[in-house]
mmCIF file of C-alpha atoms in Angstrom:
data_model
loop_
_atom_site.group_PDB
_atom_site.id
_atom_site.type_symbol
_atom_site.label_atom_id
_atom_site.label_comp_id
_atom_site.label_asym_id
_atom_site.label_seq_id
_atom_site.Cartn_x
_atom_site.Cartn_y
_atom_site.Cartn_z
ATOM 1 C CA UNK A 1 -98.906 -0.193 -9.207
ATOM 2 C CA UNK A 2 -100.667 0.715 -12.611
ATOM 3 C CA UNK A 3 -103.615 -1.540 -13.580
ATOM 4 C CA UNK A 4 -104.823 -2.662 -16.940
ATOM 5 C CA UNK A 5 -108.539 -1.879 -17.240
ATOM 6 C CA UNK A 6 -108.921 -3.520 -20.564
ATOM 7 C CA UNK A 7 -109.061 -7.434 -20.872
ATOM 8 C CA UNK A 8 -111.208 -10.280 -19.605
ATOM 9 C CA UNK A 9 -112.476 -10.447 -16.236
ATOM 10 C CA UNK A 10 -110.888 -12.474 -13.627
ATOM 11 C CA UNK A 11 -112.542 -15.830 -13.103
ATOM 12 C CA UNK A 12 -114.289 -17.255 -10.080
ATOM 13 C CA UNK A 13 -111.597 -19.050 -7.962
ATOM 14 C CA UNK A 14 -111.914 -22.952 -7.602
ATOM 15 C CA UNK A 15 -110.065 -23.435 -4.482
ATOM 16 C CA UNK A 16 -107.508 -21.947 -2.028
ATOM 17 C CA UNK A 17 -104.733 -21.896 -4.649
ATOM 18 C CA UNK A 18 -106.579 -20.181 -7.444
ATOM 19 C CA UNK A 19 -108.217 -17.746 -4.867
ATOM 20 C CA UNK A 20 -104.706 -16.746 -3.493
ATOM 21 C CA UNK A 21 -103.388 -16.079 -6.952
ATOM 22 C CA UNK A 22 -106.341 -14.071 -7.892
ATOM 23 C CA UNK A 23 -106.128 -11.994 -4.686
ATOM 24 C CA UNK A 24 -102.501 -11.232 -5.356
ATOM 25 C CA UNK A 25 -103.184 -10.112 -8.881
ATOM 26 C CA UNK A 26 -105.602 -7.716 -7.407
ATOM 27 C CA UNK A 27 -102.912 -6.498 -4.960
ATOM 28 C CA UNK A 28 -105.346 -7.728 -2.149
ATOM 29 C CA UNK A 29 -103.555 -10.693 -0.549
ATOM 30 C CA UNK A 30 -100.650 -13.017 -0.404
ATOM 31 C CA UNK A 31 -99.884 -15.769 -2.776
ATOM 32 C CA UNK A 32 -100.640 -19.378 -1.938
ATOM 33 C CA UNK A 33 -98.659 -21.415 0.571
ATOM 34 C CA UNK A 34 -96.354 -23.973 -0.795
ATOM 35 C CA UNK A 35 -97.918 -26.695 1.137
ATOM 36 C CA UNK A 36 -101.471 -25.729 -0.508
ATOM 37 C CA UNK A 37 -99.622 -25.929 -3.924
ATOM 38 C CA UNK A 38 -98.023 -29.179 -2.966
ATOM 39 C CA UNK A 39 -101.419 -30.652 -1.825
ATOM 40 C CA UNK A 40 -103.351 -29.491 -4.806
ATOM 41 C CA UNK A 41 -104.467 -32.094 -7.474
ATOM 42 C CA UNK A 42 -102.030 -31.569 -10.415
ATOM 43 C CA UNK A 43 -104.990 -31.969 -12.885
ATOM 44 C CA UNK A 44 -107.610 -30.497 -10.685
ATOM 45 C CA UNK A 45 -109.784 -27.290 -11.051
ATOM 46 C CA UNK A 46 -107.831 -25.307 -8.373
ATOM 47 C CA UNK A 47 -104.289 -26.007 -9.506
ATOM 48 C CA UNK A 48 -105.027 -25.715 -13.336
ATOM 49 C CA UNK A 49 -107.104 -22.375 -12.857
ATOM 50 C CA UNK A 50 -104.214 -20.827 -10.764
ATOM 51 C CA UNK A 51 -101.605 -21.695 -13.411
ATOM 52 C CA UNK A 52 -104.065 -20.537 -16.147
ATOM 53 C CA UNK A 53 -104.193 -17.171 -14.473
ATOM 54 C CA UNK A 54 -100.496 -17.129 -14.252
ATOM 55 C CA UNK A 55 -100.151 -17.920 -17.995
ATOM 56 C CA UNK A 56 -102.754 -15.517 -19.206
ATOM 57 C CA UNK A 57 -100.580 -12.511 -17.969
ATOM 58 C CA UNK A 58 -98.271 -13.489 -21.073
ATOM 59 C CA UNK A 59 -101.191 -13.285 -23.417
ATOM 60 C CA UNK A 60 -103.896 -10.469 -22.827
ATOM 61 C CA UNK A 61 -103.937 -10.425 -19.113
ATOM 62 C CA UNK A 62 -107.009 -9.482 -17.145
ATOM 63 C CA UNK A 63 -108.972 -6.357 -16.563
ATOM 64 C CA UNK A 64 -107.952 -4.554 -13.491
ATOM 65 C CA UNK A 65 -104.556 -6.312 -13.174
ATOM 66 C CA UNK A 66 -101.417 -4.405 -13.318
ATOM 67 C CA UNK A 67 -99.028 -5.389 -16.223
ATOM 68 C CA UNK A 68 -96.175 -5.556 -13.776
ATOM 69 C CA UNK A 69 -97.541 -8.799 -12.565
ATOM 70 C CA UNK A 70 -96.344 -10.568 -15.750
ATOM 71 C CA UNK A 71 -92.670 -10.482 -14.583
ATOM 72 C CA UNK A 72 -93.598 -10.425 -10.670
ATOM 73 C CA UNK A 73 -90.705 -12.529 -9.132
ATOM 74 C CA UNK A 74 -92.837 -13.753 -6.383
ATOM 75 C CA UNK A 75 -95.762 -14.892 -8.752
ATOM 76 C CA UNK A 76 -92.980 -16.377 -11.178
ATOM 77 C CA UNK A 77 -91.894 -18.648 -8.244
ATOM 78 C CA UNK A 78 -95.372 -19.647 -7.535
ATOM 79 C CA UNK A 79 -95.981 -20.534 -11.349
ATOM 80 C CA UNK A 80 -92.741 -22.559 -10.997
ATOM 81 C CA UNK A 81 -94.170 -24.589 -8.262
ATOM 82 C CA UNK A 82 -97.521 -25.002 -10.112
ATOM 83 C CA UNK A 83 -95.690 -26.083 -13.164
ATOM 84 C CA UNK A 84 -93.470 -28.567 -11.276
ATOM 85 C CA UNK A 85 -96.588 -30.188 -9.802
ATOM 86 C CA UNK A 86 -98.231 -30.333 -13.353
ATOM 87 C CA UNK A 87 -95.033 -31.621 -15.236
ATOM 88 C CA UNK A 88 -94.135 -34.051 -12.717
ATOM 89 C CA UNK A 89 -97.613 -35.606 -12.857
ATOM 90 C CA UNK A 90 -97.402 -35.472 -16.591
ATOM 91 C CA UNK A 91 -94.079 -37.364 -16.987
ATOM 92 C CA UNK A 92 -95.318 -40.022 -14.355
ATOM 93 C CA UNK A 93 -98.717 -40.641 -16.050
ATOM 94 C CA UNK A 94 -98.149 -40.260 -19.947
ATOM 95 C CA UNK A 95 -97.289 -43.643 -21.553
ATOM 96 C CA UNK A 96 -94.695 -42.927 -24.267
ATOM 97 C CA UNK A 97 -93.476 -44.434 -27.312
ATOM 98 C CA UNK A 98 -90.074 -45.891 -27.817
ATOM 99 C CA UNK A 99 -89.267 -43.406 -30.925
ATOM 100 C CA UNK A 100 -90.521 -40.234 -32.699
ATOM 101 C CA UNK A 101 -91.304 -42.584 -35.642
ATOM 102 C CA UNK A 102 -93.476 -44.975 -33.593
ATOM 103 C CA UNK A 103 -95.213 -41.988 -31.899
ATOM 104 C CA UNK A 104 -96.094 -40.449 -35.266
ATOM 105 C CA UNK A 105 -96.996 -43.628 -37.152
ATOM 106 C CA UNK A 106 -99.654 -44.210 -34.560
ATOM 107 C CA UNK A 107 -101.185 -40.612 -35.167
ATOM 108 C CA UNK A 108 -101.451 -41.354 -38.760
ATOM 109 C CA UNK A 109 -103.566 -44.499 -38.194
ATOM 110 C CA UNK A 110 -107.498 -43.587 -37.984
ATOM 111 C CA UNK A 111 -109.379 -46.204 -36.081
ATOM 112 C CA UNK A 112 -111.911 -48.082 -38.064
ATOM 113 C CA UNK A 113 -114.455 -47.841 -35.401
ATOM 114 C CA UNK A 114 -113.754 -44.441 -33.794
ATOM 115 C CA UNK A 115 -115.712 -43.539 -30.739
ATOM 116 C CA UNK A 116 -114.091 -40.113 -29.831
ATOM 117 C CA UNK A 117 -115.663 -36.756 -29.263
ATOM 118 C CA UNK A 118 -115.855 -35.788 -32.998
ATOM 119 C CA UNK A 119 -117.251 -39.090 -33.794
ATOM 120 C CA UNK A 120 -120.007 -38.459 -31.248
ATOM 121 C CA UNK A 121 -120.772 -35.119 -32.507
ATOM 122 C CA UNK A 122 -120.806 -36.209 -36.172
ATOM 123 C CA UNK A 123 -123.226 -39.037 -35.392
ATOM 124 C CA UNK A 124 -125.477 -38.031 -32.634
ATOM 125 C CA UNK A 125 -124.499 -34.832 -31.431
ATOM 126 C CA UNK A 126 -127.164 -32.059 -31.003
ATOM 127 C CA UNK A 127 -126.814 -28.427 -31.209
ATOM 128 C CA UNK A 128 -126.413 -28.067 -27.452
ATOM 129 C CA UNK A 129 -123.451 -30.540 -27.513
ATOM 130 C CA UNK A 130 -121.960 -28.434 -30.179
ATOM 131 C CA UNK A 131 -122.399 -25.283 -28.433
ATOM 132 C CA UNK A 132 -120.733 -26.683 -25.287
ATOM 133 C CA UNK A 133 -117.821 -27.873 -27.403
ATOM 134 C CA UNK A 134 -117.299 -24.620 -28.877
ATOM 135 C CA UNK A 135 -117.544 -22.800 -25.389
ATOM 136 C CA UNK A 136 -114.992 -25.284 -23.927
ATOM 137 C CA UNK A 137 -112.581 -24.999 -26.977
ATOM 138 C CA UNK A 138 -112.912 -21.055 -27.114
ATOM 139 C CA UNK A 139 -110.412 -20.898 -24.181
ATOM 140 C CA UNK A 140 -107.846 -21.885 -26.806
ATOM 141 C CA UNK A 141 -109.296 -21.201 -30.064
ATOM 142 C CA UNK A 142 -109.887 -17.464 -29.549
ATOM 143 C CA UNK A 143 -105.992 -17.476 -29.455
ATOM 144 C CA UNK A 144 -105.249 -20.117 -31.682
ATOM 145 C CA UNK A 145 -101.548 -20.543 -32.644
ATOM 146 C CA UNK A 146 -100.483 -17.968 -30.074
ATOM 147 C CA UNK A 147 -99.111 -20.608 -27.644
ATOM 148 C CA UNK A 148 -97.106 -22.217 -30.408
ATOM 149 C CA UNK A 149 -95.499 -18.945 -31.616
ATOM 150 C CA UNK A 150 -93.515 -18.932 -28.459
ATOM 151 C CA UNK A 151 -91.201 -21.721 -29.943
ATOM 152 C CA UNK A 152 -90.099 -19.653 -32.997
ATOM 153 C CA UNK A 153 -87.095 -17.891 -31.383
ATOM 154 C CA UNK A 154 -85.995 -21.358 -30.198
ATOM 155 C CA UNK A 155 -85.833 -23.014 -33.542
ATOM 156 C CA UNK A 156 -83.315 -22.633 -36.496
ATOM 157 C CA UNK A 157 -82.965 -23.205 -40.048
ATOM 158 C CA UNK A 158 -85.626 -25.704 -41.578
ATOM 159 C CA UNK A 159 -87.533 -26.180 -38.588
ATOM 160 C CA UNK A 160 -87.777 -22.440 -37.954
ATOM 161 C CA UNK A 161 -88.846 -21.592 -41.500
ATOM 162 C CA UNK A 162 -91.502 -24.379 -41.723
ATOM 163 C CA UNK A 163 -92.855 -23.502 -38.448
ATOM 164 C CA UNK A 164 -93.190 -19.794 -39.382
ATOM 165 C CA UNK A 165 -94.962 -20.764 -42.669
ATOM 166 C CA UNK A 166 -97.488 -22.822 -40.759
ATOM 167 C CA UNK A 167 -97.987 -20.062 -38.247
ATOM 168 C CA UNK A 168 -98.390 -17.758 -41.121
ATOM 169 C CA UNK A 169 -101.426 -19.737 -42.287
ATOM 170 C CA UNK A 170 -102.934 -19.890 -38.838
ATOM 171 C CA UNK A 171 -102.638 -16.173 -38.510
ATOM 172 C CA UNK A 172 -104.653 -15.652 -41.724
ATOM 173 C CA UNK A 173 -101.842 -15.451 -44.283
ATOM 174 C CA UNK A 174 -101.798 -11.609 -43.666
ATOM 175 C CA UNK A 175 -105.659 -11.202 -43.823
ATOM 176 C CA UNK A 176 -107.403 -10.261 -40.654
ATOM 177 C CA UNK A 177 -110.638 -11.839 -41.455
ATOM 178 C CA UNK A 178 -108.831 -15.186 -42.186
ATOM 179 C CA UNK A 179 -107.114 -15.495 -38.818
ATOM 180 C CA UNK A 180 -108.113 -18.708 -37.277
ATOM 181 C CA UNK A 181 -109.224 -17.049 -34.089
ATOM 182 C CA UNK A 182 -111.420 -14.893 -35.991
ATOM 183 C CA UNK A 183 -112.970 -17.727 -37.899
ATOM 184 C CA UNK A 184 -113.571 -19.434 -34.671
ATOM 185 C CA UNK A 185 -115.322 -16.460 -33.199
ATOM 186 C CA UNK A 186 -117.582 -16.379 -36.368
ATOM 187 C CA UNK A 187 -118.390 -20.142 -35.639
ATOM 188 C CA UNK A 188 -119.248 -19.046 -32.153
ATOM 189 C CA UNK A 189 -121.647 -16.433 -33.424
ATOM 190 C CA UNK A 190 -123.328 -18.919 -35.436
ATOM 191 C CA UNK A 191 -123.940 -21.033 -32.433
ATOM 192 C CA UNK A 192 -125.170 -18.127 -30.426
ATOM 193 C CA UNK A 193 -122.275 -17.831 -28.224
ATOM 194 C CA UNK A 194 -120.433 -14.558 -26.834
ATOM 195 C CA UNK A 195 -117.272 -14.244 -28.764
ATOM 196 C CA UNK A 196 -115.535 -12.171 -26.028
ATOM 197 C CA UNK A 197 -112.200 -13.528 -25.189
ATOM 198 C CA UNK A 198 -112.199 -15.492 -21.885
ATOM 199 C CA UNK A 199 -115.847 -15.359 -21.808
ATOM 200 C CA UNK A 200 -116.424 -19.002 -20.978
ATOM 201 C CA UNK A 201 -113.338 -19.568 -18.600
ATOM 202 C CA UNK A 202 -115.569 -20.116 -15.630
ATOM 203 C CA UNK A 203 -117.563 -22.542 -17.508
ATOM 204 C CA UNK A 204 -114.569 -24.702 -18.839
ATOM 205 C CA UNK A 205 -113.660 -27.829 -17.339
ATOM 206 C CA UNK A 206 -110.346 -28.645 -15.683
ATOM 207 C CA UNK A 207 -109.751 -30.978 -18.186
ATOM 208 C CA UNK A 208 -110.034 -28.236 -20.910
ATOM 209 C CA UNK A 209 -107.650 -26.004 -18.728
ATOM 210 C CA UNK A 210 -105.179 -28.875 -18.703
ATOM 211 C CA UNK A 211 -105.185 -29.105 -22.605
ATOM 212 C CA UNK A 212 -104.574 -25.371 -22.902
ATOM 213 C CA UNK A 213 -102.105 -24.884 -20.150
ATOM 214 C CA UNK A 214 -99.873 -27.922 -21.681
ATOM 215 C CA UNK A 215 -99.539 -25.577 -24.723
ATOM 216 C CA UNK A 216 -98.442 -22.598 -22.704
ATOM 217 C CA UNK A 217 -96.169 -24.744 -20.406
ATOM 218 C CA UNK A 218 -94.311 -26.245 -23.619
ATOM 219 C CA UNK A 219 -94.417 -22.999 -25.311
ATOM 220 C CA UNK A 220 -92.920 -20.636 -22.565
ATOM 221 C CA UNK A 221 -89.920 -22.888 -21.751
ATOM 222 C CA UNK A 222 -87.027 -23.123 -24.140
ATOM 223 C CA UNK A 223 -86.008 -26.461 -22.456
ATOM 224 C CA UNK A 224 -89.358 -27.806 -23.538
ATOM 225 C CA UNK A 225 -89.123 -26.718 -27.182
ATOM 226 C CA UNK A 226 -88.926 -30.458 -28.199
ATOM 227 C CA UNK A 227 -92.147 -31.125 -26.537
ATOM 228 C CA UNK A 228 -93.755 -28.108 -28.159
ATOM 229 C CA UNK A 229 -92.860 -29.391 -31.494
ATOM 230 C CA UNK A 230 -94.078 -32.786 -30.560
ATOM 231 C CA UNK A 231 -97.340 -31.212 -29.320
ATOM 232 C CA UNK A 232 -97.778 -29.221 -32.464
ATOM 233 C CA UNK A 233 -97.232 -32.419 -34.629
ATOM 234 C CA UNK A 234 -99.925 -34.236 -32.807
ATOM 235 C CA UNK A 235 -102.316 -31.346 -33.197
ATOM 236 C CA UNK A 236 -101.651 -30.949 -36.952
ATOM 237 C CA UNK A 237 -101.576 -34.556 -37.873
ATOM 238 C CA UNK A 238 -104.935 -35.373 -36.184
ATOM 239 C CA UNK A 239 -106.666 -32.150 -37.023
ATOM 240 C CA UNK A 240 -107.696 -32.763 -40.651
ATOM 241 C CA UNK A 241 -109.855 -36.007 -39.949
ATOM 242 C CA UNK A 242 -111.423 -34.580 -36.996
ATOM 243 C CA UNK A 243 -112.216 -31.386 -38.577
ATOM 244 C CA UNK A 244 -113.950 -33.251 -41.203
ATOM 245 C CA UNK A 245 -116.047 -34.887 -38.791
ATOM 246 C CA UNK A 246 -116.957 -31.594 -37.077
ATOM 247 C CA UNK A 247 -117.714 -30.046 -40.339
ATOM 248 C CA UNK A 248 -120.358 -32.850 -41.045
ATOM 249 C CA UNK A 249 -121.631 -32.394 -37.425
ATOM 250 C CA UNK A 250 -122.161 -28.643 -38.094
ATOM 251 C CA UNK A 251 -123.877 -29.308 -41.385
ATOM 252 C CA UNK A 252 -126.074 -32.154 -40.092
ATOM 253 C CA UNK A 253 -127.330 -29.852 -37.143
ATOM 254 C CA UNK A 254 -127.721 -26.724 -39.246
ATOM 255 C CA UNK A 255 -125.365 -24.800 -37.180
ATOM 256 C CA UNK A 256 -124.671 -22.203 -39.859
ATOM 257 C CA UNK A 257 -122.154 -21.386 -42.427
ATOM 258 C CA UNK A 258 -119.427 -19.874 -40.316
ATOM 259 C CA UNK A 259 -119.607 -22.934 -38.216
ATOM 260 C CA UNK A 260 -119.140 -25.165 -41.081
ATOM 261 C CA UNK A 261 -116.332 -23.007 -42.671
ATOM 262 C CA UNK A 262 -114.046 -23.033 -39.651
ATOM 263 C CA UNK A 263 -113.781 -26.834 -39.839
ATOM 264 C CA UNK A 264 -113.876 -27.064 -43.602
ATOM 265 C CA UNK A 265 -110.955 -24.625 -43.463
ATOM 266 C CA UNK A 266 -108.938 -26.885 -41.136
ATOM 267 C CA UNK A 267 -109.643 -30.014 -43.107
ATOM 268 C CA UNK A 268 -107.798 -28.252 -46.104
ATOM 269 C CA UNK A 269 -105.197 -26.506 -44.348
ATOM 270 C CA UNK A 270 -104.170 -29.110 -41.769
ATOM 271 C CA UNK A 271 -103.759 -31.699 -44.524
ATOM 272 C CA UNK A 272 -101.005 -29.573 -46.088
ATOM 273 C CA UNK A 273 -99.640 -28.563 -42.364
ATOM 274 C CA UNK A 274 -99.328 -32.153 -41.490
ATOM 275 C CA UNK A 275 -96.795 -32.854 -44.243
ATOM 276 C CA UNK A 276 -94.885 -29.739 -43.429
ATOM 277 C CA UNK A 277 -94.591 -30.253 -39.652
ATOM 278 C CA UNK A 278 -93.632 -33.907 -39.973
ATOM 279 C CA UNK A 279 -91.085 -33.482 -42.651
ATOM 280 C CA UNK A 280 -89.628 -30.048 -41.915
ATOM 281 C CA UNK A 281 -90.451 -28.883 -38.481
ATOM 282 C CA UNK A 282 -89.955 -32.364 -36.579
ATOM 283 C CA UNK A 283 -87.198 -33.620 -39.070
ATOM 284 C CA UNK A 284 -85.463 -30.213 -39.206
ATOM 285 C CA UNK A 285 -85.335 -29.885 -35.442
ATOM 286 C CA UNK A 286 -84.023 -33.379 -34.939
ATOM 287 C CA UNK A 287 -81.417 -32.876 -37.726
ATOM 288 C CA UNK A 288 -80.028 -30.027 -35.723
ATOM 289 C CA UNK A 289 -80.658 -31.268 -32.167
ATOM 290 C CA UNK A 290 -81.000 -35.171 -32.425
ATOM 291 C CA UNK A 291 -80.755 -35.236 -28.429
ATOM 292 C CA UNK A 292 -84.376 -33.829 -28.162
ATOM 293 C CA UNK A 293 -86.010 -36.856 -29.803
ATOM 294 C CA UNK A 294 -87.441 -38.011 -26.276
ATOM 295 C CA UNK A 295 -88.860 -34.535 -25.717
ATOM 296 C CA UNK A 296 -90.675 -34.669 -29.051
ATOM 297 C CA UNK A 297 -92.038 -38.095 -28.081
ATOM 298 C CA UNK A 298 -93.136 -36.785 -24.883
ATOM 299 C CA UNK A 299 -94.764 -33.745 -26.482
ATOM 300 C CA UNK A 300 -96.800 -36.113 -28.916
ATOM 301 C CA UNK A 301 -97.765 -38.597 -26.067
ATOM 302 C CA UNK A 302 -98.630 -36.008 -23.345
ATOM 303 C CA UNK A 303 -100.920 -34.269 -26.059
ATOM 304 C CA UNK A 304 -102.837 -37.681 -26.444
ATOM 305 C CA UNK A 305 -102.948 -38.235 -22.785
ATOM 306 C CA UNK A 306 -104.467 -34.820 -21.861
ATOM 307 C CA UNK A 307 -106.782 -35.017 -24.927
ATOM 308 C CA UNK A 308 -108.091 -38.321 -23.851
ATOM 309 C CA UNK A 309 -108.743 -37.132 -20.464
ATOM 310 C CA UNK A 310 -110.872 -34.356 -22.036
ATOM 311 C CA UNK A 311 -112.782 -36.700 -24.235
ATOM 312 C CA UNK A 312 -113.544 -39.013 -21.264
ATOM 313 C CA UNK A 313 -115.037 -35.973 -19.352
ATOM 314 C CA UNK A 314 -117.127 -34.800 -22.307
ATOM 315 C CA UNK A 315 -118.433 -38.060 -23.391
ATOM 316 C CA UNK A 316 -119.136 -39.236 -19.959
ATOM 317 C CA UNK A 317 -121.171 -36.130 -19.166
ATOM 318 C CA UNK A 318 -122.876 -36.158 -22.548
ATOM 319 C CA UNK A 319 -123.817 -39.853 -22.558
ATOM 320 C CA UNK A 320 -125.533 -39.471 -19.090
ATOM 321 C CA UNK A 321 -127.575 -36.515 -20.495
ATOM 322 C CA UNK A 322 -125.869 -33.834 -18.374
ATOM 323 C CA UNK A 323 -123.808 -30.740 -19.263
ATOM 324 C CA UNK A 324 -119.957 -30.936 -19.580
ATOM 325 C CA UNK A 325 -119.794 -27.168 -18.326
ATOM 326 C CA UNK A 326 -119.263 -25.829 -14.826
ATOM 327 C CA UNK A 327 -121.699 -23.025 -15.463
ATOM 328 C CA UNK A 328 -124.519 -22.745 -17.919
ATOM 329 C CA UNK A 329 -124.181 -20.997 -21.078
ATOM 330 C CA UNK A 330 -126.334 -17.651 -21.013
ATOM 331 C CA UNK A 331 -129.721 -18.433 -22.583
ATOM 332 C CA UNK A 332 -130.429 -14.904 -23.790
ATOM 333 C CA UNK A 333 -128.106 -15.333 -26.980
ATOM 334 C CA UNK A 334 -130.170 -16.711 -29.733
ATOM 335 C CA UNK A 335 -128.774 -19.067 -32.357
ATOM 336 C CA UNK A 336 -128.762 -17.449 -35.615
ATOM 337 C CA UNK A 337 -129.081 -20.558 -37.935
#
């Protein structure tokens, strides 16, 4: 089997399931046993890393891993078992609204006394908190908008056109230097972080992997296109106010101009995107396929559920004075601000 030498390095396993998947990718061992997959915590480090390894084969892959593994039938069967564990848990654990209108209406209301991660970072976060937040989020932001692009072939009419318009903005409107993943890399440079794709995968918490894997799960399955649209609506509707708080945090701590710019850009862009997603993507999809309304609701609410789990992890660690990362950030990279 030919191997790709370019791409990020494979991460350190976090248990028997992820160890077996990694070994298989290196043509060095069998895939995990079904009983090990069945016993793994649906939201835990081991299962989520194993699922992330499977999903990354559809993005940039890994150094030393053969490209044929992307469509390896045995690996796809293992991925399906991992996804079943994950999706079953999400459906059981996610509180869902009665309607799309109710789910979106709640997203539009900003709490008077907010106490989430962005409030913490704006009001009392230090540079080390911002660096950790950026390192965690880099697992997604260095491929920002890529998971959502999977849904485009599954949409039609208004929903497809509007989704493509929003994605065009996310990908820089045709200008490489304005691609949002590039802007996030510039933010990381301001914070003294390594911008290599996948660099902080070993450091990222299971809760962070869950949020990224959710996007890939929804994006890669045509049957979950409604959930992907709901997820995208939740992200875009809540992005602008959260980004405003993060921009203020970057300014208050002197993180640097690129760090400020990334979130300033999202304040403006996502305020527009919110309207387009609500009135064209969501409404357009449901005009064509009204039976997908429960899936849209599930996508909105599952996004809130996994983001709340991540927030609890970050704030629990930070308020206790400890790092939220599994491995420390390399100290040799100096902050440029």
